Amino acid sequence: MLNLILFGPPGSGKGTQSEKLVEKYHLIHLSTGDLLRKEISTKTELGLAAQGYMNEGKLVPDEVVIGMIGNCIDANPAAKGFLFDGFPRTVPQAKALDTLLSAKSTPINTVLFLQVNEEELIKRLVKRGETSGRADDADPAIQKKRQDVYKEQTLPVSGYYQQFDKVVNVIGEGSIDDIFAGLSKEIDKFN
Ligand code: B4P
């Protein structure tokens, strides 16, 4: 199995690159952002609980996203591997993922960390806000909040995986195809 984490700040292009990676490597794409937005659009109890956090630029509670990911892993017993996009976003989520995967005797192979400077991130999110219809994109104050939450709660996740030597930095600026080539080069080392 090939299990990858695509890591980076909000707007670093995780969703954009994930679409291309799952097609090339035949992985199951697990995006907690997409899963949560689906729960919101179908007005499930989970979605209604998550909506307030997301609209304010905050993280949804760990137990909610961990449960969601656990269900998705269980629902795909024949998967060739998983691409985790936007998960884990906290150290407790990373530890929970280790537990879920060790039950399947299949570890995380590598954490691909997209490197994008803050000015470029804000520029991209402002542009996405013009078309996405996402409440968390529309307001510059909420975007700022998301970057702050990233630094406080999500950046430590890279330190967690660094202790196991699993983090690889990949250039996240430039053309989408060039970034994809950089990611593919790293992934091919595991194939
Ligand atoms: P996510 O849905 O994960 O999304 P994101 O961080 O906003 O964006 P991403 O990095 O995927 O960037 P994208 O490809 O779209 O999170 C949304 C919210 O959900 C969180 O704030 C949180 O509330 C909640 N949530 C999700 N997971 C959670 C978890 N595990 N725990 C708790 N809460 C959780 O790219 C951004 C823009 O840049 C796009 O418009 C794209 O077109 C553009 N772009 C991409 N690559 C580019 C390039 N090379 N050049 C120029 N533009 C580019």
XYZ file of N, CA, C and O and ligand atoms in Angstrom:
817
model
N 0.835 -1.213 0.000
C 0.000 0.000 0.000
C 0.862 1.252 0.000
O 1.981 1.229 0.521
N 0.327 2.303 -0.572
C 1.035 3.577 -0.593
C 0.146 4.597 0.132
O -0.944 4.906 -0.344
N 0.607 5.057 1.288
C -0.187 6.018 2.065
C 0.560 7.343 2.150
O 1.672 7.401 2.688
N -0.065 8.378 1.615
C 0.587 9.686 1.530
C -0.215 10.733 2.282
O -1.451 10.700 2.267
N 0.497 11.680 2.885
C -0.158 12.868 3.441
C 0.304 14.058 2.618
O 1.511 14.268 2.434
N -0.661 14.821 2.102
C -0.318 16.075 1.440
C -0.563 17.178 2.465
O -1.694 17.367 2.931
N 0.522 17.868 2.803
C 0.491 18.794 3.940
C 0.823 20.209 3.469
O 1.608 20.386 2.529
N 0.249 21.195 4.142
C 0.587 22.583 3.806
C -0.475 23.520 4.328
O -1.558 23.081 4.735
N -0.189 24.823 4.325
C -1.149 25.798 4.840
C -2.396 25.910 3.959
O -2.391 25.447 2.817
N -3.470 26.563 4.483
C -4.659 26.784 3.667
C -4.277 27.528 2.384
O -3.565 28.534 2.448
N -4.732 27.010 1.264
C -4.438 27.646 -0.012
C -3.146 27.182 -0.655
O -2.754 27.677 -1.713
N -2.475 26.198 -0.057
C -1.183 25.768 -0.620
C -1.351 24.878 -1.847
O -0.369 24.544 -2.504
N -2.611 24.489 -2.134
C -2.851 23.699 -3.348
C -3.025 22.218 -3.086
O -2.915 21.403 -4.003
N -3.362 21.853 -1.852
C -3.528 20.437 -1.518
C -4.657 19.822 -2.354
O -4.484 18.756 -2.947
N -5.797 20.511 -2.388
C -6.938 19.986 -3.151
C -6.613 19.899 -4.638
O -6.923 18.900 -5.299
N -5.976 20.937 -5.151
C -5.628 21.001 -6.575
C -4.713 19.843 -6.964
O -4.948 19.141 -7.955
N -3.666 19.627 -6.190
C -2.694 18.576 -6.517
C -3.261 17.179 -6.232
O -2.946 16.221 -6.941
N -4.115 17.076 -5.210
C -4.674 15.762 -4.854
C -5.433 15.152 -6.020
O -5.329 13.957 -6.281
N -6.202 15.996 -6.700
C -6.999 15.482 -7.834
C -6.106 14.798 -8.853
O -6.438 13.761 -9.411
N -4.952 15.385 -9.121
C -4.036 14.829 -10.120
C -3.325 13.587 -9.565
O -3.125 12.598 -10.267
N -2.960 13.631 -8.296
C -2.202 12.518 -7.706
C -3.045 11.242 -7.602
O -2.557 10.147 -7.884
N -4.315 11.387 -7.205
C -5.129 10.165 -7.041
C -5.353 9.495 -8.396
O -5.399 8.271 -8.481
N -5.431 10.313 -9.438
C -5.627 9.742 -10.773
C -4.365 8.980 -11.203
O -4.421 7.854 -11.681
N -3.211 9.597 -10.984
C -1.957 8.968 -11.433
C -1.614 7.712 -10.632
O -1.170 6.721 -11.197
N -1.816 7.767 -9.307
C -1.337 6.656 -8.461
C -2.466 5.728 -7.980
O -2.217 4.826 -7.188
N -3.692 5.974 -8.453
C -4.843 5.113 -8.125
C -5.050 4.972 -6.614
O -5.176 3.867 -6.090
N -5.037 6.116 -5.959
C -5.221 6.131 -4.500
C -6.642 6.591 -4.175
O -7.293 7.254 -4.986
N -7.091 6.256 -2.969
C -8.363 6.792 -2.481
C -8.074 8.167 -1.872
O -7.196 8.301 -1.018
N -8.818 9.174 -2.351
C -8.615 10.553 -1.897
C -9.466 10.813 -0.657
O -10.690 10.751 -0.731
N -8.830 11.103 0.466
C -9.583 11.436 1.678
C -9.299 12.888 2.062
O -8.271 13.195 2.666
N -10.195 13.770 1.653
C -10.071 15.193 1.982
C -11.082 15.520 3.063
O -12.300 15.456 2.831
N -10.594 15.856 4.251
C -11.548 16.167 5.333
C -12.346 17.430 5.001
O -13.513 17.524 5.344
N -11.728 18.387 4.304
C -12.461 19.594 3.887
C -13.641 19.230 2.997
O -14.775 19.657 3.220
N -13.383 18.388 1.979
C -14.464 17.974 1.062
C -15.532 17.164 1.802
O -16.728 17.350 1.573
N -15.071 16.253 2.663
C -16.039 15.411 3.394
C -16.939 16.276 4.273
O -18.156 16.090 4.322
N -16.322 17.273 4.930
C -17.120 18.149 5.809
C -18.093 19.004 4.987
O -19.248 19.179 5.372
N -17.610 19.520 3.837
C -18.508 20.345 3.004
C -19.691 19.517 2.484
O -20.799 20.021 2.349
N -19.443 18.224 2.203
C -20.536 17.352 1.762
C -21.565 17.172 2.899
O -22.767 17.212 2.673
N -21.065 17.001 4.113
C -21.970 16.849 5.270
C -22.802 18.118 5.457
O -23.975 18.059 5.790
N -22.164 19.281 5.202
C -22.887 20.558 5.354
C -23.961 20.674 4.279
O -25.103 21.024 4.555
N -23.596 20.334 3.025
C -24.556 20.542 1.936
C -25.747 19.596 2.063
O -26.842 19.927 1.633
N -25.542 18.423 2.685
C -26.690 17.513 2.857
C -27.339 17.685 4.240
O -28.197 16.900 4.621
N -26.873 18.708 4.965
C -27.493 19.106 6.243
C -27.588 17.958 7.251
O -28.608 17.769 7.916
N -26.528 17.163 7.341
C -26.507 16.105 8.363
C -26.225 16.743 9.721
O -25.774 17.898 9.800
N -26.431 15.965 10.762
C -26.164 16.461 12.121
C -24.688 16.868 12.239
O -24.350 17.908 12.785
N -23.813 16.003 11.682
C -22.372 16.290 11.722
C -22.068 17.598 10.969
O -21.304 18.444 11.439
N -22.691 17.758 9.804
C -22.470 18.957 8.994
C -22.905 20.216 9.720
O -22.204 21.234 9.716
N -24.063 20.135 10.359
C -24.570 21.311 11.077
C -23.633 21.685 12.227
O -23.387 22.860 12.487
N -23.065 20.661 12.874
C -22.134 20.930 13.978
C -20.830 21.528 13.444
O -20.241 22.412 14.071
N -20.379 21.069 12.279
C -19.088 21.515 11.726
C -19.158 22.923 11.137
O -18.173 23.665 11.151
N -20.317 23.274 10.604
C -20.461 24.511 9.822
C -19.984 25.755 10.567
O -19.264 26.585 10.016
N -20.381 25.876 11.826
C -20.024 27.064 12.609
C -18.519 27.219 12.733
O -17.973 28.317 12.549
N -17.833 26.113 13.009
C -16.367 26.162 13.138
C -15.735 26.593 11.816
O -14.862 27.455 11.777
N -16.164 25.958 10.741
C -15.534 26.231 9.441
C -15.765 27.671 9.001
O -14.855 28.326 8.500
N -16.985 28.166 9.184
C -17.286 29.533 8.758
C -16.486 30.571 9.528
O -16.272 31.683 9.061
N -16.016 30.191 10.711
C -15.200 31.131 11.501
C -13.707 30.930 11.275
O -12.881 31.587 11.900
N -13.359 29.958 10.422
C -11.934 29.707 10.153
C -11.273 28.843 11.213
O -10.054 28.746 11.275
N -12.102 28.227 12.070
C -11.545 27.376 13.133
C -11.522 25.921 12.676
O -12.190 25.557 11.706
N -10.805 25.081 13.415
C -10.801 23.654 13.112
C -12.033 22.999 13.732
O -12.466 23.381 14.825
N -12.544 22.006 13.043
C -13.638 21.189 13.561
C -13.023 20.272 14.635
O -11.860 19.860 14.506
N -13.764 19.952 15.723
C -13.169 19.144 16.798
C -12.562 17.821 16.303
O -13.108 17.177 15.403
N -11.446 17.441 16.932
C -10.706 16.246 16.518
C -11.583 15.002 16.422
O -11.495 14.242 15.458
N -12.422 14.779 17.453
C -13.175 13.506 17.464
C -14.095 13.396 16.246
O -14.330 12.305 15.747
N -14.570 14.530 15.746
C -15.473 14.505 14.582
C -14.709 14.045 13.339
O -15.118 13.116 12.637
N -13.558 14.691 13.070
C -12.824 14.345 11.835
C -12.168 12.963 11.944
O -12.115 12.228 10.956
N -11.726 12.589 13.129
C -11.097 11.267 13.285
C -12.133 10.168 13.002
O -11.859 9.207 12.276
N -13.345 10.352 13.540
C -14.413 9.368 13.295
C -14.725 9.258 11.813
O -14.888 8.163 11.269
N -14.764 10.418 11.157
C -15.087 10.451 9.725
C -14.028 9.707 8.916
O -14.337 8.914 8.031
N -12.749 9.944 9.226
C -11.650 9.292 8.498
C -11.647 7.782 8.772
O -11.464 6.972 7.856
N -11.893 7.410 10.030
C -11.939 5.986 10.380
C -13.003 5.269 9.554
O -12.750 4.183 9.008
N -14.169 5.888 9.413
C -15.249 5.276 8.620
C -14.833 5.118 7.165
O -15.115 4.099 6.531
N -14.133 6.132 6.625
C -13.733 6.075 5.208
C -12.671 5.001 4.980
O -12.698 4.314 3.960
N -11.749 4.851 5.916
C -10.720 3.810 5.758
C -11.409 2.433 5.767
O -11.154 1.585 4.907
N -12.329 2.255 6.721
C -13.037 0.966 6.821
C -13.877 0.679 5.583
O -14.067 -0.473 5.209
N -14.373 1.753 4.953
C -15.248 1.562 3.792
C -14.471 1.208 2.522
O -15.074 0.928 1.483
N -13.144 1.234 2.592
C -12.325 0.956 1.395
C -11.293 -0.148 1.660
O -10.085 0.080 1.561
N -11.754 -1.375 1.975
C -10.817 -2.443 2.348
C -9.887 -2.858 1.208
O -8.803 -3.387 1.462
N -10.297 -2.617 -0.043
C -9.471 -3.072 -1.172
C -8.572 -1.952 -1.722
O -7.973 -2.100 -2.791
N -8.461 -0.833 -0.994
C -7.697 0.317 -1.508
C -6.224 -0.045 -1.741
O -5.629 -0.790 -0.957
N -5.655 0.531 -2.827
C -4.204 0.354 -3.073
C -3.403 1.312 -2.204
O -2.183 1.205 -2.089
N -4.101 2.298 -1.644
C -3.454 3.272 -0.781
C -4.363 4.473 -0.613
O -5.389 4.578 -1.284
N -3.988 5.350 0.311
C -4.809 6.530 0.595
C -3.972 7.795 0.440
O -2.784 7.813 0.791
N -4.622 8.839 -0.076
C -4.003 10.166 -0.072
C -4.788 11.016 0.926
O -5.975 11.308 0.705
N -4.151 11.371 2.012
C -4.798 12.191 3.040
C -4.531 13.666 2.718
O -3.370 14.094 2.657
N -5.613 14.413 2.524
C -5.532 15.816 2.080
C -6.238 16.676 3.128
O -7.449 16.568 3.303
N -5.457 17.489 3.830
C -6.067 18.337 4.870
C -6.253 17.599 6.181
O -6.913 18.092 7.096
N -5.687 16.433 6.281
C -5.745 15.602 7.492
C -4.440 14.844 7.590
O -3.973 14.332 6.575
N -3.772 14.761 8.743
C -4.153 15.343 10.029
C -3.818 16.833 10.120
O -2.849 17.290 9.544
N -4.629 17.561 10.874
C -4.419 18.998 11.058
C -4.040 19.339 12.490
O -3.836 20.514 12.800
N -3.991 18.351 13.354
C -3.515 18.557 14.739
C -2.692 17.320 15.112
O -2.834 16.262 14.487
N -1.858 17.461 16.162
C -1.047 16.308 16.595
C -1.945 15.164 17.093
O -1.700 14.002 16.735
N -3.019 15.437 17.872
C -3.896 14.314 18.238
C -4.488 13.592 17.012
O -4.631 12.374 17.026
N -4.791 14.343 15.937
C -5.284 13.677 14.712
C -4.196 12.788 14.114
O -4.468 11.694 13.619
N -2.932 13.250 14.152
C -1.821 12.457 13.593
C -1.650 11.161 14.387
O -1.476 10.075 13.810
N -1.736 11.260 15.704
C -1.587 10.056 16.538
C -2.751 9.094 16.290
O -2.556 7.877 16.229
N -3.952 9.644 16.139
C -5.117 8.785 15.873
C -4.972 8.090 14.512
O -5.329 6.912 14.373
N -4.405 8.797 13.541
C -4.214 8.179 12.222
C -3.215 7.028 12.317
O -3.415 5.963 11.715
N -2.149 7.226 13.079
C -1.181 6.132 13.280
C -1.880 4.895 13.841
O -1.619 3.772 13.408
N -2.764 5.118 14.807
C -3.472 3.984 15.426
C -4.380 3.300 14.394
O -4.400 2.068 14.294
N -5.109 4.110 13.620
C -6.014 3.533 12.606
C -5.230 2.711 11.584
O -5.644 1.624 11.194
N -4.072 3.242 11.154
C -3.299 2.543 10.127
C -2.555 1.338 10.690
O -2.390 0.332 9.988
N -2.112 1.431 11.949
C -1.383 0.282 12.486
C -2.331 -0.904 12.655
O -1.916 -2.058 12.533
N -3.624 -0.625 12.868
C -4.603 -1.720 12.925
C -4.667 -2.440 11.580
O -5.079 -3.589 11.499
N -4.253 -1.751 10.518
C -4.260 -2.357 9.178
C -2.844 -2.736 8.748
O -2.606 -3.089 7.581
N -1.887 -2.615 9.666
C -0.462 -2.912 9.393
C 0.052 -2.186 8.158
O 0.763 -2.763 7.331
N -0.335 -0.938 7.979
C 0.100 -0.172 6.823
C 0.400 1.267 7.248
O -0.524 2.010 7.575
N 1.680 1.639 7.318
C 2.009 2.965 7.844
C 1.903 4.082 6.789
O 1.697 3.813 5.607
N 2.084 5.321 7.242
C 2.262 6.461 6.333
C 3.653 6.326 5.701
O 4.640 6.147 6.409
N 3.725 6.399 4.379
C 5.031 6.317 3.717
C 5.767 7.647 3.770
O 6.959 7.699 4.077
N 5.036 8.727 3.426
C 5.711 10.030 3.412
C 4.703 11.176 3.572
O 3.524 11.029 3.245
N 5.227 12.292 4.082
C 4.432 13.511 4.243
C 5.012 14.541 3.280
O 6.168 14.956 3.432
N 4.230 14.920 2.292
C 4.699 15.866 1.264
C 4.248 17.256 1.683
O 3.033 17.527 1.749
N 5.203 18.111 1.988
C 4.915 19.419 2.586
C 5.073 20.501 1.520
O 6.190 20.830 1.110
N 3.936 21.053 1.065
C 3.958 22.086 0.019
C 4.419 23.427 0.606
O 3.812 23.938 1.555
N 5.468 23.988 0.025
C 6.069 25.223 0.527
C 5.584 26.422 -0.300
O 5.909 26.516 -1.497
N 4.795 27.279 0.333
C 4.256 28.468 -0.354
C 4.336 29.642 0.618
O 3.955 29.498 1.788
N 4.827 30.813 0.131
C 4.933 31.940 1.072
C 3.559 32.563 1.344
O 2.615 32.408 0.552
N 3.468 33.284 2.481
C 2.165 33.737 2.970
C 1.473 34.715 2.012
O 0.254 34.666 1.832
N 2.271 35.575 1.388
C 1.687 36.571 0.468
C 0.961 35.858 -0.685
O -0.154 36.211 -1.067
N 1.604 34.816 -1.222
C 1.015 34.039 -2.321
C -0.248 33.299 -1.848
O -1.249 33.228 -2.570
N -0.215 32.795 -0.607
C -1.391 32.070 -0.076
C -2.604 32.987 -0.032
O -3.691 32.623 -0.467
N -2.399 34.190 0.500
C -3.515 35.140 0.631
C -4.039 35.504 -0.759
O -5.247 35.544 -0.990
N -3.109 35.729 -1.695
C -3.495 36.085 -3.064
C -4.397 34.986 -3.655
O -5.440 35.256 -4.235
N -3.983 33.731 -3.490
C -4.758 32.608 -4.041
C -6.138 32.512 -3.399
O -7.134 32.267 -4.070
N -6.184 32.706 -2.062
C -7.472 32.524 -1.375
C -8.438 33.661 -1.699
O -9.637 33.442 -1.812
N -7.904 34.869 -1.886
C -8.761 35.990 -2.291
C -9.369 35.662 -3.647
O -10.571 35.821 -3.876
N -8.540 35.137 -4.549
C -9.014 34.798 -5.897
C -10.050 33.668 -5.830
O -11.093 33.728 -6.473
N -9.755 32.637 -5.023
C -10.714 31.533 -4.899
C -12.032 32.048 -4.326
O -13.099 31.608 -4.720
N -11.944 33.020 -3.393
C -13.137 33.596 -2.766
C -14.072 34.256 -3.766
O -15.277 34.356 -3.523
N -13.536 34.695 -4.907
C -14.385 35.360 -5.905
C -15.336 34.373 -6.570
O -16.367 34.749 -7.108
N -14.980 33.080 -6.554
C -15.804 32.106 -7.282
C -16.287 30.921 -6.450
O -17.230 30.253 -6.833
N -15.647 30.642 -5.326
C -15.927 29.362 -4.646
C -17.265 29.325 -3.919
O -17.817 28.252 -3.696
N -17.755 30.494 -3.506
C -18.977 30.511 -2.705
C -18.743 30.011 -1.290
O -19.688 29.814 -0.530
N -17.483 29.776 -0.917
C -17.190 29.274 0.430
C -17.160 30.423 1.426
O -16.425 31.397 1.227
N -17.929 30.289 2.511
C -17.988 31.364 3.505
C -16.611 31.623 4.106
O -16.278 32.750 4.459
N -15.789 30.558 4.224
C -14.473 30.734 4.853
C -13.464 31.382 3.917
O -12.338 31.664 4.294
N -13.851 31.605 2.650
C -12.977 32.302 1.693
C -13.331 33.777 1.578
O -12.538 34.588 1.120
N -14.579 34.119 1.952
C -15.122 35.420 1.576
C -14.542 36.591 2.364
O -14.491 37.706 1.867
N -14.091 36.340 3.577
C -13.752 37.437 4.475
C -12.246 37.412 4.805
O -11.745 36.414 5.322
N -11.530 38.513 4.543
C -10.091 38.536 4.827
C -9.766 38.251 6.291
O -8.745 37.634 6.591
N -10.659 38.655 7.203
C -10.398 38.412 8.633
C -10.439 36.907 8.924
O -9.657 36.405 9.738
N -11.335 36.200 8.235
C -11.433 34.744 8.449
C -10.227 34.045 7.812
O -9.673 33.095 8.375
N -9.797 34.557 6.677
C -8.588 33.979 6.058
C -7.378 34.133 6.970
O -6.562 33.225 7.107
N -7.281 35.307 7.594
C -6.170 35.557 8.523
C -6.263 34.581 9.696
O -5.276 33.996 10.121
N -7.486 34.388 10.188
C -7.717 33.462 11.300
C -7.249 32.057 10.900
O -6.603 31.352 11.674
N -7.561 31.648 9.665
C -7.183 30.296 9.215
C -5.672 30.140 9.169
O -5.132 29.095 9.494
N -4.975 31.208 8.737
C -3.500 31.121 8.703
C -2.952 31.051 10.141
O -1.998 30.324 10.409
N -3.574 31.788 11.069
C -3.116 31.759 12.471
C -3.358 30.382 13.091
O -2.499 29.845 13.786
N -4.539 29.820 12.806
C -4.866 28.481 13.330
C -3.869 27.464 12.766
O -3.402 26.569 13.469
N -3.534 27.636 11.499
C -2.550 26.725 10.877
C -1.227 26.762 11.649
O -0.672 25.718 12.001
N -0.745 27.997 11.908
C 0.564 28.118 12.582
C 0.522 27.529 13.993
O 1.457 26.862 14.420
N -0.585 27.765 14.687
C -0.669 27.308 16.088
C -0.927 25.808 16.211
O -0.318 25.132 17.024
N -1.868 25.300 15.403
C -2.337 23.923 15.639
C -1.871 22.909 14.599
O -1.747 21.728 14.906
N -1.639 23.374 13.364
C -1.348 22.397 12.301
C 0.148 22.262 12.029
O 0.636 21.149 11.814
N 0.877 23.373 12.047
C 2.327 23.291 11.788
C 3.032 22.267 12.689
O 3.919 21.532 12.213
N 2.650 22.152 13.981
C 3.297 21.128 14.829
C 3.163 19.699 14.295
O 3.947 18.830 14.676
N 2.196 19.459 13.415
C 2.044 18.107 12.836
C 3.292 17.747 12.017
O 3.723 16.589 12.009
N 3.895 18.756 11.361
C 5.113 18.451 10.573
C 6.237 18.029 11.524
O 7.004 17.121 11.215
N 6.322 18.664 12.708
C 7.328 18.267 13.707
C 7.099 16.837 14.181
O 8.044 16.069 14.360
N 5.832 16.488 14.331
C 5.491 15.120 14.770
C 6.046 14.086 13.780
O 6.669 13.109 14.174
N 5.873 14.334 12.476
C 6.346 13.360 11.473
C 7.851 13.477 11.220
O 8.475 12.506 10.798
N 8.413 14.672 11.484
C 9.868 14.832 11.306
C 10.637 13.887 12.226
O 11.674 13.363 11.851
N 10.097 13.658 13.431
C 10.816 12.766 14.360
C 10.938 11.351 13.786
O 11.800 10.580 14.188
N 10.064 11.003 12.819
C 10.158 9.688 12.175
C 10.801 9.803 10.782
O 10.735 8.871 9.983
N 11.346 10.998 10.494
C 12.018 11.230 9.204
C 11.101 11.057 8.001
O 11.518 10.535 6.966
N 9.858 11.487 8.140
C 8.893 11.220 7.067
C 8.528 12.451 6.235
O 7.735 12.352 5.311
N 9.110 13.621 6.580
C 8.655 14.848 5.903
C 9.586 15.216 4.756
O 10.809 15.229 4.910
N 8.986 15.499 3.586
C 9.752 15.961 2.434
C 9.162 17.302 2.001
O 7.951 17.404 1.775
N 10.012 18.336 1.908
C 9.533 19.636 1.431
C 9.481 19.633 -0.092
O 10.420 19.175 -0.746
N 8.360 20.150 -0.630
C 8.207 20.217 -2.092
C 7.813 21.648 -2.445
O 6.971 22.255 -1.757
N 8.414 22.180 -3.513
C 8.090 23.553 -3.936
C 6.609 23.613 -4.324
O 6.150 22.821 -5.159
N 5.871 24.564 -3.708
C 4.435 24.683 -3.958
C 4.071 25.932 -4.738
O 2.899 26.273 -4.856
N 5.087 26.630 -5.272
C 4.830 27.823 -6.102
C 5.284 27.537 -7.525
O 6.227 26.775 -7.726
N 4.620 28.211 -8.464
C 4.943 27.973 -9.878
C 3.742 27.339 -10.550
O 2.619 27.413 -10.030
N 3.967 26.689 -11.694
C 2.807 26.141 -12.417
C 2.323 24.861 -11.734
O 3.096 24.158 -11.068
N 1.032 24.585 -11.885
C 0.433 23.388 -11.273
C 1.159 22.130 -11.772
O 1.436 21.209 -10.996
N 1.520 22.112 -13.061
C 2.208 20.931 -13.617
C 3.616 20.767 -13.042
O 4.053 19.643 -12.786
N 4.329 21.871 -12.843
C 5.682 21.765 -12.272
C 5.628 21.262 -10.824
O 6.459 20.451 -10.399
N 4.642 21.747 -10.083
C 4.497 21.305 -8.687
C 4.140 19.812 -8.666
O 4.702 19.032 -7.881
N 3.263 19.424 -9.570
C 2.864 18.008 -9.678
C 4.086 17.132 -10.003
O 4.256 16.049 -9.428
N 4.947 17.627 -10.879
C 6.159 16.861 -11.230
C 7.055 16.700 -9.993
O 7.628 15.625 -9.765
N 7.171 17.760 -9.199
C 7.994 17.700 -7.978
C 7.435 16.680 -6.990
O 8.180 15.908 -6.366
N 6.106 16.654 -6.851
C 5.470 15.687 -5.944
C 5.658 14.262 -6.470
O 6.007 13.343 -5.718
N 5.460 14.095 -7.775
C 5.563 12.749 -8.380
C 6.969 12.179 -8.189
O 7.133 10.987 -7.922
N 7.971 13.058 -8.333
C 9.368 12.609 -8.188
C 9.590 11.995 -6.797
O 10.251 10.965 -6.653
N 9.013 12.622 -5.792
C 9.165 12.101 -4.421
C 8.385 10.801 -4.235
O 8.870 9.847 -3.625
N 7.170 10.762 -4.786
C 6.321 9.567 -4.602
C 6.925 8.359 -5.324
O 6.875 7.229 -4.821
N 7.536 8.618 -6.475
C 8.100 7.507 -7.264
C 9.210 6.774 -6.500
O 9.512 5.629 -6.814
N 9.784 7.429 -5.516
C 10.818 6.755 -4.707
C 10.223 5.587 -3.907
O 10.932 4.721 -3.436
N 8.902 5.596 -3.737
C 8.255 4.532 -2.948
C 7.596 3.479 -3.834
O 7.006 2.539 -3.341
N 7.665 3.665 -5.163
C 6.953 2.739 -6.049
C 7.860 1.658 -6.608
O 9.024 1.867 -6.786
P -9.637 22.455 3.225
O -10.815 22.112 2.421
O -8.693 21.357 3.602
O -8.925 23.485 2.259
P -7.825 24.587 2.153
O -6.799 24.378 3.203
O -8.602 25.851 2.140
O -7.152 24.587 0.710
P -6.103 23.758 -0.168
O -4.730 23.715 0.397
O -6.739 22.426 -0.501
O -5.960 24.662 -1.454
P -6.532 24.616 -2.938
O -6.036 23.446 -3.709
O -8.035 24.790 -2.892
O -10.096 23.145 4.628
C -11.250 23.957 4.825
C -11.705 24.003 6.306
O -12.261 22.717 6.696
C -10.664 24.267 7.400
O -10.392 25.641 7.589
C -11.344 23.625 8.656
O -12.312 24.467 9.222
C -12.037 22.417 8.095
N -11.195 21.202 8.183
C -10.710 20.497 7.111
N -9.967 19.450 7.533
C -9.976 19.487 8.911
C -9.368 18.677 9.917
N -8.589 17.628 9.599
N -9.572 19.023 11.215
C -10.335 20.046 11.547
N -10.951 20.866 10.647
C -10.773 20.594 9.327
O -5.857 25.898 -3.557
C -6.208 27.196 -3.148
C -6.409 28.100 -4.355
O -5.150 28.282 -5.026
C -7.354 27.538 -5.405
O -8.179 28.576 -5.866
C -6.450 27.041 -6.526
O -7.051 27.146 -7.786
C -5.260 27.973 -6.409
N -3.994 27.335 -6.773
C -3.634 26.050 -6.504
N -2.391 25.817 -6.983
C -1.963 26.999 -7.553
C -0.763 27.404 -8.222
N 0.255 26.555 -8.410
N -0.669 28.676 -8.649
C -1.691 29.549 -8.467
N -2.863 29.223 -7.865
C -2.995 27.958 -7.425
